[in-house]
Structure formats: C-alpha cells, structure tokens
Coordinates of C-alpha atoms and ligand atoms in Angstrom, one line a residue:
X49 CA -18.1 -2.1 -34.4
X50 CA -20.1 0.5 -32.5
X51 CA -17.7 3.5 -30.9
X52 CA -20.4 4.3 -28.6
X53 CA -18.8 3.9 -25.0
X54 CA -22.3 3.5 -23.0
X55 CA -20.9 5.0 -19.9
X56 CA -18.1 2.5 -20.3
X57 CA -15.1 5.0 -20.7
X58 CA -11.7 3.6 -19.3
X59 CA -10.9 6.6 -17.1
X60 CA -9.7 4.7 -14.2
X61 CA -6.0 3.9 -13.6
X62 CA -5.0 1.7 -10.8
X63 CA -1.5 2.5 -9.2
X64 CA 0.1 -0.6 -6.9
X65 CA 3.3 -1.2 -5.2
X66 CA 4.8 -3.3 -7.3
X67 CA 6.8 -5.9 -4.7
X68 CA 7.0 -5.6 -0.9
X69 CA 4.8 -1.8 0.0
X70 CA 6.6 1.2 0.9
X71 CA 7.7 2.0 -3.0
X72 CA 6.4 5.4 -2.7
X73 CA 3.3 5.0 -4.1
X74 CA 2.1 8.1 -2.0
X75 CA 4.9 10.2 -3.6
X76 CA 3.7 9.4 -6.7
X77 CA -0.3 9.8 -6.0
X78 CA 0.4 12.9 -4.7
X79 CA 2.4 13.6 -7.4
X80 CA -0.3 12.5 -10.0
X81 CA -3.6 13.5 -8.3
X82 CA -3.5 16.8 -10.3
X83 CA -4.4 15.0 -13.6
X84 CA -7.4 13.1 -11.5
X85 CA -11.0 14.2 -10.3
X86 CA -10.9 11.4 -7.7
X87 CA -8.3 9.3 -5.5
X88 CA -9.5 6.2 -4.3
X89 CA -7.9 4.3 -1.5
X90 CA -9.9 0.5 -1.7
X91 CA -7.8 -2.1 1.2
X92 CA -6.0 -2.2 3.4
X93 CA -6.4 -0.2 6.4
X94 CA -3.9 1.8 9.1
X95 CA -1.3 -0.5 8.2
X96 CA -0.6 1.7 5.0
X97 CA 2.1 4.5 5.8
X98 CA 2.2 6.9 3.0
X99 CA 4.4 9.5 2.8
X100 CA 3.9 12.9 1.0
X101 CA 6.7 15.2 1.0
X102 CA 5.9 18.9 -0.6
X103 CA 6.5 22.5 0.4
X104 CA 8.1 22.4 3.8
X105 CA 6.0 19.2 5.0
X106 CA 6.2 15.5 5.3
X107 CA 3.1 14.4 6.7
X108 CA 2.5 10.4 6.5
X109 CA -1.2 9.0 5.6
X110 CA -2.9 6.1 6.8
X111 CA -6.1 5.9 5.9
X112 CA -7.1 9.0 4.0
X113 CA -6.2 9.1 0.1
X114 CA -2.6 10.6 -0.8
X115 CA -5.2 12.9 -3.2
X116 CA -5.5 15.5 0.0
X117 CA -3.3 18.0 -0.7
X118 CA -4.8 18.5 -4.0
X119 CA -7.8 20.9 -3.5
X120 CA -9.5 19.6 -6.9
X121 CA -9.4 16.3 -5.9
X122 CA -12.4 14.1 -4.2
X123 CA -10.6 11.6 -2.0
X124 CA -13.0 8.2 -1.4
X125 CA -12.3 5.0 1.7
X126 CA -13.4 2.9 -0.5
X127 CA -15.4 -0.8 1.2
X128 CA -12.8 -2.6 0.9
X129 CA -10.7 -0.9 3.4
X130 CA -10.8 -1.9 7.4
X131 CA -11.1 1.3 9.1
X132 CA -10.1 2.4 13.0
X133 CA -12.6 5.0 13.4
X134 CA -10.7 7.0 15.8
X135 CA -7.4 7.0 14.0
X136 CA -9.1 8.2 11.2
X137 CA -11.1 10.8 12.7
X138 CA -7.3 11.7 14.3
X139 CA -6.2 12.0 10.8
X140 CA -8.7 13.9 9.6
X141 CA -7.8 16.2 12.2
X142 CA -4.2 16.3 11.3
X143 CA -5.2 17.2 7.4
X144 CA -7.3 20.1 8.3
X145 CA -4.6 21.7 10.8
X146 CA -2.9 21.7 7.7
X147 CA -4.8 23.9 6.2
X148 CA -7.1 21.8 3.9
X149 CA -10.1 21.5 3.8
X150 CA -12.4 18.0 3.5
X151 CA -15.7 19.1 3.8
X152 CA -17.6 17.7 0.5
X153 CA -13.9 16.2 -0.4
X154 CA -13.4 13.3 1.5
X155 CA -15.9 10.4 1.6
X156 CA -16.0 6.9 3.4
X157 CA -17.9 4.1 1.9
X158 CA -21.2 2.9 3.7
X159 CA -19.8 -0.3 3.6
X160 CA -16.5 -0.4 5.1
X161 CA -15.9 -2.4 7.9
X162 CA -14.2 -1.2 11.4
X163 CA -11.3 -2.1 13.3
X164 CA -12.1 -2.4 16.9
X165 CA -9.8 -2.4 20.0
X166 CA -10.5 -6.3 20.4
X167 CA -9.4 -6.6 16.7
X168 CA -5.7 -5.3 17.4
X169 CA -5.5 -7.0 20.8
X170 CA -6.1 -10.3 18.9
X171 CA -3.4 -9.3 15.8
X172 CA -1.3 -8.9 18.9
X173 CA -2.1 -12.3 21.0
X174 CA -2.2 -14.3 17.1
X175 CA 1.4 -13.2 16.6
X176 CA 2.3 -14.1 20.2
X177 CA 1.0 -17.5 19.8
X178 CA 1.9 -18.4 16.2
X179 CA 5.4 -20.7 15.8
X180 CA 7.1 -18.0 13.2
X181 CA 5.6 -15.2 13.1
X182 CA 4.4 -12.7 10.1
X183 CA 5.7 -9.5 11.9
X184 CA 2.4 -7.5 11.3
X185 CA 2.3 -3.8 12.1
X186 CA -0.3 -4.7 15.4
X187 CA -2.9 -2.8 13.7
X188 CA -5.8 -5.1 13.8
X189 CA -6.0 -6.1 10.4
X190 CA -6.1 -9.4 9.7
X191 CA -9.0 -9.9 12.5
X192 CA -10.9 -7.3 11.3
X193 CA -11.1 -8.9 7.6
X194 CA -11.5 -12.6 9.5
X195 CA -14.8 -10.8 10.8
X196 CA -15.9 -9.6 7.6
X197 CA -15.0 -13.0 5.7
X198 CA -17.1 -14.9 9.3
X199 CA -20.1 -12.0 8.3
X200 CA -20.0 -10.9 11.7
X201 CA -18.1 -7.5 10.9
X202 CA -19.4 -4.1 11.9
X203 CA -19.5 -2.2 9.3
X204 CA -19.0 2.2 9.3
X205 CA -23.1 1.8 8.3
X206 CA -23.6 0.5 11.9
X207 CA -22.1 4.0 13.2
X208 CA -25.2 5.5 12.2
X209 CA -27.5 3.6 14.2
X210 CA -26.4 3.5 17.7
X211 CA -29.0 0.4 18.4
X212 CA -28.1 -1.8 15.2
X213 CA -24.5 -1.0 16.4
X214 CA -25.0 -1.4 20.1
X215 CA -26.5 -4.9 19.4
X216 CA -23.7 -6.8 17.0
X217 CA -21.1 -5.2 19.7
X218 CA -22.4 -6.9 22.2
X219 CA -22.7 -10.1 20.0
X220 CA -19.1 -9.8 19.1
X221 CA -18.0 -9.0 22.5
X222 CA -19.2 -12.5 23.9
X223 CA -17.8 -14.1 21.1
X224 CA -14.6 -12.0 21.4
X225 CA -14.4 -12.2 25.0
X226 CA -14.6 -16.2 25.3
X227 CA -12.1 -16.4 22.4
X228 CA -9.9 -13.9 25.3
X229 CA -10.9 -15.8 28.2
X230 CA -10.7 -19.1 27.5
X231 CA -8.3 -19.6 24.3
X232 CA -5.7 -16.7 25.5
X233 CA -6.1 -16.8 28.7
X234 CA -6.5 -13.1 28.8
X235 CA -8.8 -10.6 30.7
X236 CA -12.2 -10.1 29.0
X237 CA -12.6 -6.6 27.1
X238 CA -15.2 -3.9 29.2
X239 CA -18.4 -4.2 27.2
X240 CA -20.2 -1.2 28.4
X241 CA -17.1 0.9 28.4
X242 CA -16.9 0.2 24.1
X243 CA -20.5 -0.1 23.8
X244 CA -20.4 3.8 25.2
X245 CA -17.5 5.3 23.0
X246 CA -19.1 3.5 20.1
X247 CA -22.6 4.4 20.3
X248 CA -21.4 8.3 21.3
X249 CA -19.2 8.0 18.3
X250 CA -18.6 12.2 17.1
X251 CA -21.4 11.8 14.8
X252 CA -19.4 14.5 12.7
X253 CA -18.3 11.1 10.5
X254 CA -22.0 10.8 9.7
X255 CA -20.9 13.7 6.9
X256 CA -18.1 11.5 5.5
X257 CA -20.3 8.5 5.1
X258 CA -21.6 7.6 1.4
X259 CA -22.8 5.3 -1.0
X260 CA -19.5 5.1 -2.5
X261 CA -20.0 2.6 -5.3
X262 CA -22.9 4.4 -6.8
X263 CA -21.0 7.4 -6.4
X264 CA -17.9 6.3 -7.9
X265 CA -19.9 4.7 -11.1
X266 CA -22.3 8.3 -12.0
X267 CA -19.1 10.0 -11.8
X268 CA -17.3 7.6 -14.1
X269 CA -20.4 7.9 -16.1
X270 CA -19.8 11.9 -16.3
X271 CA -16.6 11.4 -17.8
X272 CA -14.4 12.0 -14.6
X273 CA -10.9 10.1 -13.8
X274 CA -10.1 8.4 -10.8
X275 CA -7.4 7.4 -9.5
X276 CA -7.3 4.1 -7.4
X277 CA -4.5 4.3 -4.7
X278 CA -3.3 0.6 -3.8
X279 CA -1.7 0.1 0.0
X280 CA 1.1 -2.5 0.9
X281 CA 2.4 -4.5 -2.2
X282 CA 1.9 -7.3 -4.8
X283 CA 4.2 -9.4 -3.0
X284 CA 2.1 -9.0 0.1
X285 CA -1.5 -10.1 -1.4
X286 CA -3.4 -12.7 0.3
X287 CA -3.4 -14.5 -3.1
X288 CA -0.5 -13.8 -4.8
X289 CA 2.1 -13.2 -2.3
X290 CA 4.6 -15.2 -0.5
X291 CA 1.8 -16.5 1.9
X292 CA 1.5 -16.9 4.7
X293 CA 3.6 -13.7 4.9
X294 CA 1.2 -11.6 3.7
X295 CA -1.0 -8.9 4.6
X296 CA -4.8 -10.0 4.8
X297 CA -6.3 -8.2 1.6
X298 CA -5.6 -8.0 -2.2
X299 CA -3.3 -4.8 -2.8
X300 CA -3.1 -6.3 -6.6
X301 CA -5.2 -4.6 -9.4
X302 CA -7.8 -6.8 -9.0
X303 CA -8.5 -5.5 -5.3
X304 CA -8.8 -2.5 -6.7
X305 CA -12.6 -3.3 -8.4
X306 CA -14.3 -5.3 -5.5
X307 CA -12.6 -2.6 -3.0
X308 CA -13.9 0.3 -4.8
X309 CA -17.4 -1.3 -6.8
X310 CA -15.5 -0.3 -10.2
X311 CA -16.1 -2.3 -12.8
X312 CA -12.5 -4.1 -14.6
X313 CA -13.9 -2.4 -18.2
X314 CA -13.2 1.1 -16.5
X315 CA -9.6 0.1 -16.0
X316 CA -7.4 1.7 -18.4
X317 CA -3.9 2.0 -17.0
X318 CA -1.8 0.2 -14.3
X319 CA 0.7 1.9 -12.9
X320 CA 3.1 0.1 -11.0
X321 CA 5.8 1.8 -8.2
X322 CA 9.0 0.1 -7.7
X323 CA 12.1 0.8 -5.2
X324 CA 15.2 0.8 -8.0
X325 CA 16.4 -1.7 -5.3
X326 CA 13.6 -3.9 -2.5
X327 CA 13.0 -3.3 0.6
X328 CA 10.6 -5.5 3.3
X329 CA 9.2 -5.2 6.2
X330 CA 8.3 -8.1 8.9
X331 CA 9.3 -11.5 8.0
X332 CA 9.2 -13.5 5.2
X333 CA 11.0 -14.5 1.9
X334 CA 13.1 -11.9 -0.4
X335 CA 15.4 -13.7 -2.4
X336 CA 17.7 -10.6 -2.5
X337 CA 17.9 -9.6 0.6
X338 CA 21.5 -8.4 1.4
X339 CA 22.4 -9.3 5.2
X340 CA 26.4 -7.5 4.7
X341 CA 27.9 -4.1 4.8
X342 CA 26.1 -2.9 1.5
X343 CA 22.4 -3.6 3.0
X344 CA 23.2 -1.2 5.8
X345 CA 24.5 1.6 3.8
X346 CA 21.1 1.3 1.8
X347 CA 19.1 1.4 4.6
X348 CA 21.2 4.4 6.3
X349 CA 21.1 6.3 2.6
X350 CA 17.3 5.4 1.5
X351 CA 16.3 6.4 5.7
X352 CA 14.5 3.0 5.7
X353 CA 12.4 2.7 8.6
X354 CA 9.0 2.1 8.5
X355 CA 6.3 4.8 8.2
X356 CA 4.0 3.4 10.4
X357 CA 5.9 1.4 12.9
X358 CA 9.3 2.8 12.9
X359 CA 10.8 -0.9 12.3
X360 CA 14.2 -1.0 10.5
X361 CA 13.4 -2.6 6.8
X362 CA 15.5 -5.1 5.2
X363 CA 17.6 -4.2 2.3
X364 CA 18.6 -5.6 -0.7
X365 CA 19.0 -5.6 -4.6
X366 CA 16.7 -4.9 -7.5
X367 CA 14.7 -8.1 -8.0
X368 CA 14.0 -8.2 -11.5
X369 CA 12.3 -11.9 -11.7
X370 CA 9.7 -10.9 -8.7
X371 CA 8.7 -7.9 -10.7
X372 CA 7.6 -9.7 -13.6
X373 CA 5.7 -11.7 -11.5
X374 CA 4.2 -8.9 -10.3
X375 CA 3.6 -7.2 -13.6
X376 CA 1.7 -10.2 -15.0
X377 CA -0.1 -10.5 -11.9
X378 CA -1.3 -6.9 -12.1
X379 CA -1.5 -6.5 -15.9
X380 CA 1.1 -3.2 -14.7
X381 CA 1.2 -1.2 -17.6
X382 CA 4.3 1.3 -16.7
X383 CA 6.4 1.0 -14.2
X384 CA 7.6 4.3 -11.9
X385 CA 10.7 3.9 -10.4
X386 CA 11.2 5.9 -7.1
X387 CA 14.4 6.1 -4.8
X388 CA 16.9 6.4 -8.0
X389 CA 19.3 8.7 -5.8
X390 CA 19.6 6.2 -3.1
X391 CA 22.3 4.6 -5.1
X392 CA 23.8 7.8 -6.2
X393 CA 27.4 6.8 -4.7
X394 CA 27.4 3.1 -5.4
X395 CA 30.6 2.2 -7.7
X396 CA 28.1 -1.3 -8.8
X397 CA 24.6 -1.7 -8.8
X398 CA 23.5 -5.4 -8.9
X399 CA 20.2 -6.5 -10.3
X400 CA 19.0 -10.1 -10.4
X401 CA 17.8 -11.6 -13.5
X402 CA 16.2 -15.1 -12.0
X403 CA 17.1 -18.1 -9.8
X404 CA 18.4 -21.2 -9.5
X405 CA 17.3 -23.7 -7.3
X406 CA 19.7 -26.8 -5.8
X407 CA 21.2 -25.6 -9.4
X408 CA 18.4 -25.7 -11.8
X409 CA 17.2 -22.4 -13.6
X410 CA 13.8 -21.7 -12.3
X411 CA 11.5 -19.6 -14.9
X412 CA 8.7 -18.5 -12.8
X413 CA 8.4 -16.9 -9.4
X414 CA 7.5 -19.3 -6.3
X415 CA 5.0 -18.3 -4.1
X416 CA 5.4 -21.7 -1.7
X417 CA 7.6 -20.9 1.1
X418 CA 10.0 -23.8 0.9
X419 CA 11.2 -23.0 -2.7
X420 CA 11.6 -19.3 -2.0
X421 CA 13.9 -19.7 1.1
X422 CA 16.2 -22.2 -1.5
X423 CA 16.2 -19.5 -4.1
X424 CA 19.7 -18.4 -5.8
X425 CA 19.5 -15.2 -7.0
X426 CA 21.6 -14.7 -10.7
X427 CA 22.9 -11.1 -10.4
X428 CA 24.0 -9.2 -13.5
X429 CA 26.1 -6.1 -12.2
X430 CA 25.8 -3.1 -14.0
X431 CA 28.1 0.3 -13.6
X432 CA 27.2 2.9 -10.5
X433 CA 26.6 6.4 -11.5
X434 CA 28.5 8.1 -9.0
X435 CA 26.6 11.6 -8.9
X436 CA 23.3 13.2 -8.2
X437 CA 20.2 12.8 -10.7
X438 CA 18.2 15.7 -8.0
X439 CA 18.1 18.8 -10.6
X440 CA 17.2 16.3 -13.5
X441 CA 13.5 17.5 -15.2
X442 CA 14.1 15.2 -18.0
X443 CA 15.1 11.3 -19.1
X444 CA 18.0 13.1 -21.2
X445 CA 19.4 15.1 -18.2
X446 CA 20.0 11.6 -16.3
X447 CA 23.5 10.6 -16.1
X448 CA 24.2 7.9 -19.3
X449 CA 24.6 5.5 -16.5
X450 CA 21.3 6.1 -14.6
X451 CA 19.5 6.1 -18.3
X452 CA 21.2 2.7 -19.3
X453 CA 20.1 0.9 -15.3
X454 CA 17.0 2.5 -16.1
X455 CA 16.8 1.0 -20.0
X456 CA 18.1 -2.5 -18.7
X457 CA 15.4 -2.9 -16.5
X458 CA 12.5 -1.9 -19.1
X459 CA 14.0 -4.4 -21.8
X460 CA 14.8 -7.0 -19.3
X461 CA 10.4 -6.4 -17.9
X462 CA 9.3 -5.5 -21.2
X463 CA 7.6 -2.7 -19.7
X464 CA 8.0 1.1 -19.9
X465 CA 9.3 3.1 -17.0
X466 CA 7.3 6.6 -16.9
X467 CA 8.3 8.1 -14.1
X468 CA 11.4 8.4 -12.0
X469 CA 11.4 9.6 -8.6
X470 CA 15.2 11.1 -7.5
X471 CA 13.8 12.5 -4.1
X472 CA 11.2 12.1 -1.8
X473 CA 9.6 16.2 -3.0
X474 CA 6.6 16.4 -5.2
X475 CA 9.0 18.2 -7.7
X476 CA 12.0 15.5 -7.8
X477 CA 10.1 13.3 -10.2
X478 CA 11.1 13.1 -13.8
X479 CA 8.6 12.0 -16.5
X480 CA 9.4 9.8 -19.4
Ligands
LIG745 P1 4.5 4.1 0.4 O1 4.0 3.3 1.5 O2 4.6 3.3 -0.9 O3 3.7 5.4 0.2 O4 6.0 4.5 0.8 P2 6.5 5.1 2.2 O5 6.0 6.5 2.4 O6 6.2 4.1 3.3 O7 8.1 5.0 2.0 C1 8.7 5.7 1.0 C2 9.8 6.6 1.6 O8 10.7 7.1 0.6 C3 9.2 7.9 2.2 O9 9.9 8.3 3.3 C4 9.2 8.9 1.1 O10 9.3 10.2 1.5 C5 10.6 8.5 0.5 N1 10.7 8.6 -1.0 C6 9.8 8.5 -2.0 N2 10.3 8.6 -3.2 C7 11.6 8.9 -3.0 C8 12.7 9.2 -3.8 O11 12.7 9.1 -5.0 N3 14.0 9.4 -3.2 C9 14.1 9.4 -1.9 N4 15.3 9.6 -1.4 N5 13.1 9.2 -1.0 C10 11.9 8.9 -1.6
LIG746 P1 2.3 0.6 2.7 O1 0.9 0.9 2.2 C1 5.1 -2.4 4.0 C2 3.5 -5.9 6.2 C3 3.8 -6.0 7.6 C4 3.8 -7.5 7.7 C5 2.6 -7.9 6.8 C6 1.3 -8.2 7.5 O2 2.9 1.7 3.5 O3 3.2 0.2 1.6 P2 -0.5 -6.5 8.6 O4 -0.4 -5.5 9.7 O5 -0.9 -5.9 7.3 O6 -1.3 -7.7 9.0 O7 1.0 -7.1 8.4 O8 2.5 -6.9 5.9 N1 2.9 -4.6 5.8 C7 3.5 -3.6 5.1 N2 4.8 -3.5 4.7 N3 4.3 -1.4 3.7 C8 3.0 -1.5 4.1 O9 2.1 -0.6 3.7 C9 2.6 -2.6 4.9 N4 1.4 -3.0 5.5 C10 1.6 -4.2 6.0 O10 5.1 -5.5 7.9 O11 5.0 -8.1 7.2
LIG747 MG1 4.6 2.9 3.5

C-alpha cells in the first residue's frame, strides 16, 4: 500500500459537546487552540455562548471561534453557521477592545447565511404559537436555516452587492410580511428602513469575507491543523437529538464537514466535552434530571445559568447511557471531562448506567419523545471526594476518588478521558 498521503493528511480534529451544549467546549478550544493553526466554528449561530476564562477575563463568544485569544491562530465562520451581522460586527468589536487583533485572523465564509430581524421575530411568534414549546434562546435560528433549506436565504455574499442584496430583501420581505400580517396577525416589518441598514451595511466586513472552503482545503494541503469548534450539543442535533427539542443544525461530527467544506478523510480525532454531571437548557427530555434539594446545590455550585440568555439550567446526574449514544453518533474518540470540582463537596456522586422502561432494560438510547419521558434511570452510586482537585497538574495528583469516578466512566464508555477541567481558567485543566 502506497504511504503517499496526496494532500489527504488527517490534521483536522473535530471537538463537540457531547450531550445537551454548555460542556465547556470553549474552555477547552481555548485551551487547545495553541497546538492548532486554525479554529473553525461550522453551525450554529448566536445561540452558542462560549465562555473563555484566562488572565483576569471572562469574556463569552457567540459567533467568533474560541481560537481568538490565541495570536497564532486563524479563526474561520465557517458556511454552515447563521450569522446576525450586527451582533457579530458588536463582537468583533468587543475582541479588539481587548487587545487583539483580527485583521488577516478572522475570516467568514462567502457562503454563510444571515439572520435578519424578521428571522428572530418569527423564532419569537413560532414559540408563542406552538402547543409545548422548545424554549429556544429567541435568536432567530431556526427561521434563518428554514430559509436556507426553502433556498430563499441571504447569504453574507449578498452583503457585497447592495443591488443583489436589496432585491431578495425585498422578495423576502413580502413573503415575510404576509406570513406577519395575515398568519400572526402582527404589524408588517418597515421594508425601506432594513433595506437601508442593509445595503449601508459597514462595508469593513467586506475584509472578513472569504472563500472559506478553498481556503480551509490549500491550508490542509500545506500541512496545517485545524481545529473544528462544534456549538450546542449532540443531544441537540436536528438528527440525532431528542427532536423536536432540538436546535435546527447538526452540532454532531458530521456537521462539522458540510459546515466547514472539509472532507470526512481529513478527520483524525474527535474530541468530545462532557459535564461530569448534565445540565439542559429549554425544554425537553433528560432522563436524569434531578428536580430535589441536590439539583439546586448543583446549579448554585456549577453557577448554572445560561451564557447567552441568563436562563437557570436544569440539573442532574452523569448520564452514562446518553453518552454512549453520543460517542457512537460522533465516532468521539476521547472524552474531556470539564466541571470535576463542581462536586467537590458531595459525600455520593450518582451516575446512571441505563434505563428501564414500564420495567424492561432498554439497551439503546431513544430519540422518540414518548419513550424518553418513561425512562428509569439505573444509578450506580459511587464515593464523593470531599476536597479540591484545583492545584492538580497531573491524573496522579487527583484525589483516589476523583481518579476512580473518572476510571469508571472510561470503562463503563470504553473511551479515554484526556482532559479534565477542575475550573473554569485556561490553567485548571489536567491532561491525561
Ligand atoms: P460552552 O457553551 O460549551 O462553551 O460552555 P459555557 O461557556 O456555556 O458554559 C460552561 C461554564 O462553565 C462557563 O461559565 C465556564 O467558564 C465554566 N467552566 C468551564 N469549565 C469549568 C470547570 O472545569 N469548572 C468550573 N467550575 N467551571 C467551568
Ligand atoms: P452552546 O454552544 C445550550 C438550546 C435552547 C433550546 C434549543 C433550541 O453554548 O453550548 P435555538 O435557539 O438553537 O433554536 O434553541 O437549543 N440551545 C442551547 N443550549 N447551549 C447552547 O449553545 C445552545 N444553543 C441552543 O435552549 O432548548
Ligand atoms: Mg454555552
């Protein structure tokens, strides 16, 4: 067999939350972008809430690639992300007062589509209207991918040509308005006044803007690694999640090629972040969800409120049986395991091993809504540690009850855990 790669070198590694989104996955990019030339951010859109935590700064992305405050690193909006132009030019903004710089180090794919105003007003009205409803974070996401699935999306192309752009506005806007008007019974959106901010747009994004695909591929060519930076979780794909409580694009690994134009044979590692206990946000199914005393104290101790919208999220245990799911779903090479100290002062730690429905063992995780809200999670209880992991730089410097929780979950998921997070700073990660 020929060793010859022909451009085909695996130097791309795809990191996704691994169940519900918030695992810290922008800890852990951050944390990792040193050992990449490129961070690639490829769905989602403003929805994402990514929090970095290093010298004496939290700041909390949306749209731009946790790769920023890495001065080596080339950070790339890949196509398939929905982007609000303002909010990102906002954020953009926000990086620079920082201190860093992202001229010829931050790129936006010619062939991303836009969230408009009309696009969160509908995610608004939808959820108003529906009978239960998905709890979305009002950003305009799900009818901005509803227009680029109908083929009537504007894409960040069209902000380079006001005319190209003023037309399809306009086309949308009828078709937008009547859908206001007559379905909502809502007032119509101001044409001319969006037609004007959009065709004024600050043309400074015209510098951003990039064939991002191409791009992406001669640099893979050259040898370079890039790092592909996954938004929400598995749990919350479009395909695999617990649907219809999803988000509206494909966080898994797979998401990562058609949202980036990487080919699967550049793939090489999947990394997957996990909570060492689950957290969600919105409605929807989690089997483990603990509605007593203990869920409280989690989400007082792990400060769980949403990045994005503030929301409280739901607490509950380690879900052992939706991670495999995920891992198979994913191909997740090694797991990182983030919020370890959380559970510093818990005398037990519970950690479910599968479910039983109406009695019966169940092998594989449901996706269907019915079965998931009958699920019985099977708990195996393991010993609390009772002290601080913080100053740990190694596996061995773990407590021997933090090693074993963190050695019964990679025997019971067959997979590796390679990095434990024990804080939210850069520096609290321990690599094993
Ligand atoms: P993301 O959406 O996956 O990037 O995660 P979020 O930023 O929404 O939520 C993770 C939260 O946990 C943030 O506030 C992080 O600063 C924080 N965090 C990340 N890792 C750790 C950790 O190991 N310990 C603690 N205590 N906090 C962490
Ligand atoms: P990060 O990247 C957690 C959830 C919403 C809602 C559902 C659909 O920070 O992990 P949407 O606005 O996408 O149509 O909402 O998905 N959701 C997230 N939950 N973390 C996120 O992102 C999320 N992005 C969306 O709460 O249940
Ligand atoms: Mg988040």
């Amino acid at each position: 067999m020929s060793t010859h790669t022909n451009g085909r070198e695996r130097n791309a590694t795809v990191l996704v939350g691994a169940q519900f989104g918030d695992e810290g996955k922008g800890k852990l990019v951050d944390y990792l972008s040193n050992q990449y030339n490129i961070v690639v951010r490829y769905q989602g859109g403003a929805n994402a809430g990514h929090t970095i935590c290093f010298d004496d700064k939290t700041v909390v992305l949306h749209l731009i690639p946790s790769g920023i405050f890495n001065p080596n690193c080339v950070c790339v909006i890949g196509n398939g992300v929905v982007i609000d132009a303002d909010a990102l030019m906002k954020e953009i903004q926000t990086v620079r007062e920082l201190g860093y710089s992202v001229e010829g180090r931050l790129f936006i794919s010619h062939n991303a589509h836009l969230i408009m105003p009309y696009h969160k007003l509908l995610d608004s009205l939808s959820e108003q209207t529906r009978g239960e409803r998905i709890g979305t974070t009002m950003r305009g996401i799900g009818p901005s991918y509803v227009d680029k699935f109908s083929r009537v999306g504007i894409r960040i192309v069209d902000l380079l040509s006001p005319d190209v752009l003023e037309e399809k506005l306009r086309f949308n806007l009828e078709h937008k308005n009547n859908l206001l008007t007559k379905i909502y019974a809502k007032d119509e959106v101001n044409v001319e006044e969006l037609v004007n901010h959009y065709t004024a747009f600050d043309r400074s994004i015209n510098d951003f803007v990039k064939n991002t695909q191409v791009y992406l591929n001669d640099e893979l060519k050259k040898g370079k690694a890039v790092l592909l930076e996954g938004a929400q979780g598995s749990l919350l794909d479009v395909d695999h999640g617990t649907y219809p409580f999803v988000t509206s694009s494909n966080p898994t690994a797979g998401g990562a090629c058609t949202g980036s134009g990487i080919s699967p044979i550049h793939i090489g590692r999947v990394i997957g972040v996990a909570k060492a206990y689950m957290t969600r946000v919105g409605n929807g199914a989690f089997p483990t969800e603990l509605h007593d005393e203990m869920g409280e104290r989690i989400r007082k101790i792990g400060h769980e409120f949403g990045a994005t919208t503030g929301r409280p999220r739901r607490c509950g245990w380690l879900d052992l049986a939706l991670l495999k799911y995920s891992i198979a779903v994913n191909g997740i090479s090694e797991l990182a395991l983030t919020k370890l100290d959380v559970l510093d002062d818990f005398d037990e730690i519970k950690v479910c091993t599968g479910y039983k429905v109406k009695g019966k063992i169940i092998k594989d995780f449901p996706t269907d809504h019915k079965t998931l809200s009958q699920l019985e999670p099977q708990y195996k209880t393991l010993d609390g540690w009772k002290t601080s992991n913080r100053n740990a730089k190694t596996f061995s410097e773990l407590h021997p009850n933090t090693k074993r929780y963190i050695e019964f979950i990679e025997d019971q998921l067959e997979t590796k855990i390679t990095f434990i997070s024990v804080g939210p700073r850069r520096e609290e990660t321990v690599f094993k």
